[in-house]
Amino acid sequence: MKQTGDLNLVKKINKTIVLNHIRTDSPISRARIAEVTGLTKATVSSLVNELLESSLVEEIGAGESSGGRKPMMLLFKGTAGYAIGVDLGVHDILAVLTDLNGAIVRELRVQHDNASVDAVIAQLKAVIRELVESAPQSVYGVIGIGLGVPGICDEEGRLLFAPNLGWENVPLQAELEAEFGLPVTIDNEANAGAVGEKQFGAGKDTAHLVYVSIGMGIGAGMIIRGELYRGATGFSGEIGHISIQHDGPQCRCGSLGCWELYASEQALLDKARAELGGDSASAMDLDGLLARAADGEAAVIRLFERLGYYLGVGVVNIINAYNPSYIILGGRLAKGEKWLMKPLLEAVERRSLPHPRAGLRVEFSGLGDRSTVLGAASFAVAKFFAGATVTVES
């Protein structure tokens, strides 16, 4: 029995390896897969046939010949199923429906006032339900849901603590799985953003990156040696709560002088209301302030520049502590790059250690505020593939 079990496990592992190469390197031939994996041609051919029968892979015709018979090329079939990725924000919910390649098919954004946990979860379910019902027909349908949350969660998908939402001990995963009957993966939104950047953004070719999510709070996701770093107990990345002012104002987390009190979207809005009194509420949200800065309003531009400086102060701590090769800043504040980047880089140049800074790239995300939803959707896809390579049989 043990030998049979071992053989089945080896087969499952090999099938995963073959599928991953087809996903990442297609169009690709069976011979090329055998060459790069070290598996025999017979083994590759057998596993590919199973993947063809599972509809995860398709043949697309002959490729270029290197001297012999033209090879039949294989393509990963991204439309065999669809995933949902959600970014649960402090004041809004952004959700996408993607295919298995991560291509966005549909996007929804709704605002919420965080009146209660139940009210927000009801909106969350409504958004997910709309995306599920709008998914195109496919072999596997909607294969799962990934959710990025602004706080700390455990392995069972319970949101333990989200200071900017004011939530504690919310069993999100269990509630969503009961509602939709689909696998649900829940993680910190900055972790999801880091994975989104690694898979779909500027971090594709980087083994050491830090993604900084700048929303109403600040969080970070770290990729170390190509893998998401979670810390000893899974709670790494709460970098918005490093103190940059030892006797500063009290944060919702209970500490003093936290970075996000100076460099987040909430910090910008608080300063705008304090220094630009008398303006309409609509001109005091982020989009309104961005519009006023674009119109050249000096006082608003100064607010963004000061925020950029404080962003730089925190980025310096990341550089000196982790020595990444790439720091990517994302979230809605990425729209303010025009006014944030110069003071940020000046602070980095002036305050960080020269050796960790050498060769470092600091950029705002090209994905804008979609890093988290794409990363969250990829969590759902990864869970599906982990099961698909085990359960799909010839």
PDB file of C-alpha atoms in Angstrom, residues 59-258:
ATOM      1  CA  GLU A  59      -3.351  21.698 -28.487  1.00  0.00           C
ATOM      2  CA  ILE A  60      -3.050  24.654 -30.844  1.00  0.00           C
ATOM      3  CA  GLY A  61      -1.216  23.152 -33.801  1.00  0.00           C
ATOM      4  CA  ALA A  62       2.320  22.479 -34.911  1.00  0.00           C
ATOM      5  CA  GLY A  63       5.221  24.695 -33.908  1.00  0.00           C
ATOM      6  CA  GLU A  64       8.533  25.402 -35.597  1.00  0.00           C
ATOM      7  CA  SER A  65      10.717  22.388 -36.278  1.00  0.00           C
ATOM      8  CA  SER A  66      14.368  22.242 -35.232  1.00  0.00           C
ATOM      9  CA  GLY A  67      15.122  19.536 -37.784  1.00  0.00           C
ATOM     10  CA  GLY A  68      12.628  16.741 -37.228  1.00  0.00           C
ATOM     11  CA  ARG A  69       8.863  16.500 -37.197  1.00  0.00           C
ATOM     12  CA  LYS A  70       7.092  19.685 -36.165  1.00  0.00           C
ATOM     13  CA  PRO A  71       6.078  19.521 -32.461  1.00  0.00           C
ATOM     14  CA  MET A  72       2.474  19.885 -31.369  1.00  0.00           C
ATOM     15  CA  MET A  73       2.233  22.990 -29.196  1.00  0.00           C
ATOM     16  CA  LEU A  74       0.310  23.113 -25.945  1.00  0.00           C
ATOM     17  CA  LEU A  75      -1.543  26.086 -24.500  1.00  0.00           C
ATOM     18  CA  PHE A  76      -2.960  26.564 -21.039  1.00  0.00           C
ATOM     19  CA  LYS A  77      -6.707  27.133 -21.300  1.00  0.00           C
ATOM     20  CA  GLY A  78      -7.328  30.113 -19.054  1.00  0.00           C
ATOM     21  CA  THR A  79     -11.059  30.214 -19.827  1.00  0.00           C
ATOM     22  CA  ALA A  80     -11.634  26.731 -18.375  1.00  0.00           C
ATOM     23  CA  GLY A  81     -12.740  28.490 -15.194  1.00  0.00           C
ATOM     24  CA  TYR A  82     -12.978  31.811 -13.402  1.00  0.00           C
ATOM     25  CA  ALA A  83     -11.957  33.221 -10.031  1.00  0.00           C
ATOM     26  CA  ILE A  84     -13.152  36.124  -7.912  1.00  0.00           C
ATOM     27  CA  GLY A  85     -10.744  38.469  -6.157  1.00  0.00           C
ATOM     28  CA  VAL A  86     -11.919  41.002  -3.574  1.00  0.00           C
ATOM     29  CA  ASP A  87     -10.219  43.903  -1.810  1.00  0.00           C
ATOM     30  CA  LEU A  88     -12.216  44.772   1.304  1.00  0.00           C
ATOM     31  CA  GLY A  89     -11.375  48.403   1.993  1.00  0.00           C
ATOM     32  CA  VAL A  90     -12.216  50.632   4.908  1.00  0.00           C
ATOM     33  CA  HIS A  91     -14.790  52.547   2.830  1.00  0.00           C
ATOM     34  CA  ASP A  92     -15.210  50.500  -0.343  1.00  0.00           C
ATOM     35  CA  ILE A  93     -15.192  47.016  -1.840  1.00  0.00           C
ATOM     36  CA  LEU A  94     -13.319  46.390  -5.088  1.00  0.00           C
ATOM     37  CA  ALA A  95     -13.929  43.008  -6.705  1.00  0.00           C
ATOM     38  CA  VAL A  96     -12.949  41.400  -9.995  1.00  0.00           C
ATOM     39  CA  LEU A  97     -13.824  38.307 -11.953  1.00  0.00           C
ATOM     40  CA  THR A  98     -10.740  36.883 -13.685  1.00  0.00           C
ATOM     41  CA  ASP A  99     -10.002  33.892 -15.841  1.00  0.00           C
ATOM     42  CA  LEU A 100      -7.429  31.344 -14.705  1.00  0.00           C
ATOM     43  CA  ASN A 101      -4.651  33.451 -16.265  1.00  0.00           C
ATOM     44  CA  GLY A 102      -5.599  36.470 -14.152  1.00  0.00           C
ATOM     45  CA  ALA A 103      -7.149  38.465 -17.001  1.00  0.00           C
ATOM     46  CA  ILE A 104      -9.927  40.697 -15.633  1.00  0.00           C
ATOM     47  CA  VAL A 105     -13.309  39.889 -17.144  1.00  0.00           C
ATOM     48  CA  ARG A 106     -15.433  42.158 -14.965  1.00  0.00           C
ATOM     49  CA  GLU A 107     -14.830  44.668 -12.181  1.00  0.00           C
ATOM     50  CA  LEU A 108     -17.165  46.061  -9.528  1.00  0.00           C
ATOM     51  CA  ARG A 109     -16.616  48.759  -6.920  1.00  0.00           C
ATOM     52  CA  VAL A 110     -19.125  49.740  -4.249  1.00  0.00           C
ATOM     53  CA  GLN A 111     -18.855  52.178  -1.367  1.00  0.00           C
ATOM     54  CA  HIS A 112     -19.786  51.316   2.201  1.00  0.00           C
ATOM     55  CA  ASP A 113     -19.987  53.358   5.397  1.00  0.00           C
ATOM     56  CA  ASN A 114     -18.888  50.518   7.735  1.00  0.00           C
ATOM     57  CA  ALA A 115     -22.107  51.005   9.704  1.00  0.00           C
ATOM     58  CA  SER A 116     -21.825  47.466  11.058  1.00  0.00           C
ATOM     59  CA  VAL A 117     -20.002  44.219  10.361  1.00  0.00           C
ATOM     60  CA  ASP A 118     -23.252  42.582   9.206  1.00  0.00           C
ATOM     61  CA  ALA A 119     -24.086  45.430   6.827  1.00  0.00           C
ATOM     62  CA  VAL A 120     -20.662  45.339   5.159  1.00  0.00           C
ATOM     63  CA  ILE A 121     -20.706  41.551   4.857  1.00  0.00           C
ATOM     64  CA  ALA A 122     -24.150  41.783   3.233  1.00  0.00           C
ATOM     65  CA  GLN A 123     -22.713  44.186   0.632  1.00  0.00           C
ATOM     66  CA  LEU A 124     -19.706  41.929   0.197  1.00  0.00           C
ATOM     67  CA  LYS A 125     -21.963  38.947  -0.501  1.00  0.00           C
ATOM     68  CA  ALA A 126     -24.044  40.963  -2.963  1.00  0.00           C
ATOM     69  CA  VAL A 127     -20.941  41.975  -4.944  1.00  0.00           C
ATOM     70  CA  ILE A 128     -19.605  38.414  -5.028  1.00  0.00           C
ATOM     71  CA  ARG A 129     -23.002  37.027  -6.023  1.00  0.00           C
ATOM     72  CA  GLU A 130     -23.246  39.461  -8.935  1.00  0.00           C
ATOM     73  CA  LEU A 131     -19.827  38.391 -10.217  1.00  0.00           C
ATOM     74  CA  VAL A 132     -20.620  34.688  -9.793  1.00  0.00           C
ATOM     75  CA  GLU A 133     -23.847  35.084 -11.759  1.00  0.00           C
ATOM     76  CA  SER A 134     -22.122  37.034 -14.536  1.00  0.00           C
ATOM     77  CA  ALA A 135     -19.306  34.519 -15.101  1.00  0.00           C
ATOM     78  CA  PRO A 136     -19.172  33.125 -18.659  1.00  0.00           C
ATOM     79  CA  GLN A 137     -19.983  29.462 -19.219  1.00  0.00           C
ATOM     80  CA  SER A 138     -16.920  27.279 -18.681  1.00  0.00           C
ATOM     81  CA  VAL A 139     -15.879  23.742 -17.826  1.00  0.00           C
ATOM     82  CA  TYR A 140     -15.195  24.469 -14.148  1.00  0.00           C
ATOM     83  CA  GLY A 141     -17.305  27.596 -13.602  1.00  0.00           C
ATOM     84  CA  VAL A 142     -16.262  29.845 -10.715  1.00  0.00           C
ATOM     85  CA  ILE A 143     -13.538  27.894  -8.935  1.00  0.00           C
ATOM     86  CA  GLY A 144     -13.081  29.993  -5.817  1.00  0.00           C
ATOM     87  CA  ILE A 145     -12.949  33.345  -4.065  1.00  0.00           C
ATOM     88  CA  GLY A 146      -9.908  35.195  -2.737  1.00  0.00           C
ATOM     89  CA  LEU A 147     -10.294  38.074  -0.303  1.00  0.00           C
ATOM     90  CA  GLY A 148      -7.743  40.660   0.824  1.00  0.00           C
ATOM     91  CA  VAL A 149      -8.556  42.253   4.182  1.00  0.00           C
ATOM     92  CA  PRO A 150      -7.038  45.285   5.975  1.00  0.00           C
ATOM     93  CA  GLY A 151      -5.910  43.437   9.061  1.00  0.00           C
ATOM     94  CA  ILE A 152      -4.630  40.238  10.636  1.00  0.00           C
ATOM     95  CA  CYS A 153      -6.278  36.899   9.914  1.00  0.00           C
ATOM     96  CA  ASP A 154      -5.559  33.320  10.946  1.00  0.00           C
ATOM     97  CA  GLU A 155      -5.269  30.104   8.947  1.00  0.00           C
ATOM     98  CA  GLU A 156      -9.009  29.453   9.265  1.00  0.00           C
ATOM     99  CA  GLY A 157      -9.814  32.742   7.544  1.00  0.00           C
ATOM    100  CA  ARG A 158     -10.967  34.510  10.689  1.00  0.00           C
ATOM    101  CA  LEU A 159     -10.302  38.259  10.636  1.00  0.00           C
ATOM    102  CA  LEU A 160      -8.699  38.633  14.044  1.00  0.00           C
ATOM    103  CA  PHE A 161      -8.076  42.366  14.119  1.00  0.00           C
ATOM    104  CA  ALA A 162      -8.648  45.155  11.596  1.00  0.00           C
ATOM    105  CA  PRO A 163      -8.028  48.428  13.468  1.00  0.00           C
ATOM    106  CA  ASN A 164      -9.143  50.770  10.681  1.00  0.00           C
ATOM    107  CA  LEU A 165     -12.405  48.857  10.246  1.00  0.00           C
ATOM    108  CA  GLY A 166     -12.823  48.367  13.991  1.00  0.00           C
ATOM    109  CA  TRP A 167     -13.456  44.639  13.450  1.00  0.00           C
ATOM    110  CA  GLU A 168     -12.314  41.755  15.640  1.00  0.00           C
ATOM    111  CA  ASN A 169     -12.775  37.984  15.407  1.00  0.00           C
ATOM    112  CA  VAL A 170     -14.984  37.912  12.307  1.00  0.00           C
ATOM    113  CA  PRO A 171     -15.281  34.404  10.725  1.00  0.00           C
ATOM    114  CA  LEU A 172     -15.267  35.675   7.153  1.00  0.00           C
ATOM    115  CA  GLN A 173     -14.068  32.519   5.431  1.00  0.00           C
ATOM    116  CA  ALA A 174     -16.638  30.264   7.096  1.00  0.00           C
ATOM    117  CA  GLU A 175     -19.456  32.699   6.357  1.00  0.00           C
ATOM    118  CA  LEU A 176     -18.578  33.119   2.679  1.00  0.00           C
ATOM    119  CA  GLU A 177     -18.028  29.407   2.123  1.00  0.00           C
ATOM    120  CA  ALA A 178     -21.415  28.672   3.687  1.00  0.00           C
ATOM    121  CA  GLU A 179     -23.049  31.304   1.473  1.00  0.00           C
ATOM    122  CA  PHE A 180     -21.534  30.332  -1.874  1.00  0.00           C
ATOM    123  CA  GLY A 181     -20.363  26.746  -1.512  1.00  0.00           C
ATOM    124  CA  LEU A 182     -16.993  27.699  -3.007  1.00  0.00           C
ATOM    125  CA  PRO A 183     -13.460  27.513  -1.596  1.00  0.00           C
ATOM    126  CA  VAL A 184     -12.505  30.838  -0.006  1.00  0.00           C
ATOM    127  CA  THR A 185      -8.987  32.079   0.738  1.00  0.00           C
ATOM    128  CA  ILE A 186      -8.511  35.092   2.994  1.00  0.00           C
ATOM    129  CA  ASP A 187      -5.268  36.970   3.589  1.00  0.00           C
ATOM    130  CA  ASN A 188      -3.988  40.393   4.493  1.00  0.00           C
ATOM    131  CA  GLU A 189      -4.581  42.809   1.617  1.00  0.00           C
ATOM    132  CA  ALA A 190      -0.904  43.831   1.409  1.00  0.00           C
ATOM    133  CA  ASN A 191       0.147  40.178   1.144  1.00  0.00           C
ATOM    134  CA  ALA A 192      -2.332  39.781  -1.683  1.00  0.00           C
ATOM    135  CA  GLY A 193      -0.966  42.959  -3.269  1.00  0.00           C
ATOM    136  CA  ALA A 194       2.598  41.655  -3.115  1.00  0.00           C
ATOM    137  CA  VAL A 195       1.545  38.444  -4.856  1.00  0.00           C
ATOM    138  CA  GLY A 196      -0.391  40.482  -7.425  1.00  0.00           C
ATOM    139  CA  GLU A 197       2.712  42.523  -8.207  1.00  0.00           C
ATOM    140  CA  LYS A 198       4.902  39.422  -8.341  1.00  0.00           C
ATOM    141  CA  GLN A 199       2.602  37.616 -10.762  1.00  0.00           C
ATOM    142  CA  PHE A 200       1.096  40.394 -12.845  1.00  0.00           C
ATOM    143  CA  GLY A 201       2.959  43.628 -12.149  1.00  0.00           C
ATOM    144  CA  ALA A 202       6.402  45.138 -12.117  1.00  0.00           C
ATOM    145  CA  GLY A 203       7.801  42.518  -9.731  1.00  0.00           C
ATOM    146  CA  LYS A 204       7.669  39.559 -12.140  1.00  0.00           C
ATOM    147  CA  ASP A 205      11.444  39.300 -12.428  1.00  0.00           C
ATOM    148  CA  THR A 206      12.303  40.248  -8.841  1.00  0.00           C
ATOM    149  CA  ALA A 207      13.026  37.745  -6.058  1.00  0.00           C
ATOM    150  CA  HIS A 208      13.141  40.332  -3.237  1.00  0.00           C
ATOM    151  CA  LEU A 209      10.398  42.949  -3.213  1.00  0.00           C
ATOM    152  CA  VAL A 210       8.271  44.812  -0.712  1.00  0.00           C
ATOM    153  CA  TYR A 211       4.803  45.948  -1.714  1.00  0.00           C
ATOM    154  CA  VAL A 212       3.496  48.859   0.358  1.00  0.00           C
ATOM    155  CA  SER A 213      -0.278  49.229   0.307  1.00  0.00           C
ATOM    156  CA  ILE A 214      -1.306  52.809   1.019  1.00  0.00           C
ATOM    157  CA  GLY A 215      -4.987  53.160   1.794  1.00  0.00           C
ATOM    158  CA  MET A 216      -6.738  54.465   4.874  1.00  0.00           C
ATOM    159  CA  GLY A 217      -3.926  52.616   6.644  1.00  0.00           C
ATOM    160  CA  ILE A 218      -0.589  51.223   5.495  1.00  0.00           C
ATOM    161  CA  GLY A 219       0.451  47.602   5.195  1.00  0.00           C
ATOM    162  CA  ALA A 220       3.271  45.724   3.498  1.00  0.00           C
ATOM    163  CA  GLY A 221       3.661  42.391   1.782  1.00  0.00           C
ATOM    164  CA  MET A 222       7.169  40.973   1.404  1.00  0.00           C
ATOM    165  CA  ILE A 223       8.466  38.603  -1.256  1.00  0.00           C
ATOM    166  CA  ILE A 224      11.748  37.024  -0.130  1.00  0.00           C
ATOM    167  CA  ARG A 225      13.566  34.643  -2.487  1.00  0.00           C
ATOM    168  CA  GLY A 226      10.480  34.566  -4.651  1.00  0.00           C
ATOM    169  CA  GLU A 227       8.121  33.514  -1.847  1.00  0.00           C
ATOM    170  CA  LEU A 228       5.634  35.453   0.245  1.00  0.00           C
ATOM    171  CA  TYR A 229       7.082  35.996   3.724  1.00  0.00           C
ATOM    172  CA  ARG A 230       4.540  35.601   6.518  1.00  0.00           C
ATOM    173  CA  GLY A 231       6.652  35.692   9.665  1.00  0.00           C
ATOM    174  CA  ALA A 232       6.910  33.167  12.474  1.00  0.00           C
ATOM    175  CA  THR A 233       3.171  33.079  13.203  1.00  0.00           C
ATOM    176  CA  GLY A 234       1.793  34.490   9.948  1.00  0.00           C
ATOM    177  CA  PHE A 235       1.331  38.098  11.009  1.00  0.00           C
ATOM    178  CA  SER A 236       4.178  39.922   9.262  1.00  0.00           C
ATOM    179  CA  GLY A 237       3.762  43.126   7.260  1.00  0.00           C
ATOM    180  CA  GLU A 238       1.965  45.439   9.708  1.00  0.00           C
ATOM    181  CA  ILE A 239       4.488  48.096   8.817  1.00  0.00           C
ATOM    182  CA  GLY A 240       1.997  50.940   9.072  1.00  0.00           C
ATOM    183  CA  HIS A 241       2.355  50.516  12.825  1.00  0.00           C
ATOM    184  CA  ILE A 242       6.061  51.156  13.114  1.00  0.00           C
ATOM    185  CA  SER A 243       6.509  54.327  15.156  1.00  0.00           C
ATOM    186  CA  ILE A 244       8.148  57.196  13.316  1.00  0.00           C
ATOM    187  CA  GLN A 245       7.395  59.612  16.179  1.00  0.00           C
ATOM    188  CA  HIS A 246       7.954  58.120  19.621  1.00  0.00           C
ATOM    189  CA  ASP A 247       5.627  60.557  21.383  1.00  0.00           C
ATOM    190  CA  GLY A 248       3.204  61.122  18.506  1.00  0.00           C
ATOM    191  CA  PRO A 249      -0.587  60.859  18.577  1.00  0.00           C
ATOM    192  CA  GLN A 250      -2.262  57.621  19.549  1.00  0.00           C
ATOM    193  CA  CYS A 251      -3.106  55.197  16.764  1.00  0.00           C
ATOM    194  CA  ARG A 252      -6.178  52.956  16.617  1.00  0.00           C
ATOM    195  CA  CYS A 253      -3.833  50.027  17.207  1.00  0.00           C
ATOM    196  CA  GLY A 254      -3.025  51.464  20.655  1.00  0.00           C
ATOM    197  CA  SER A 255       0.525  52.587  19.950  1.00  0.00           C
ATOM    198  CA  LEU A 256       1.866  56.113  19.413  1.00  0.00           C
ATOM    199  CA  GLY A 257       3.215  57.897  16.355  1.00  0.00           C
ATOM    200  CA  CYS A 258       2.531  55.093  13.844  1.00  0.00           C
TER     201      CYS A 258
END
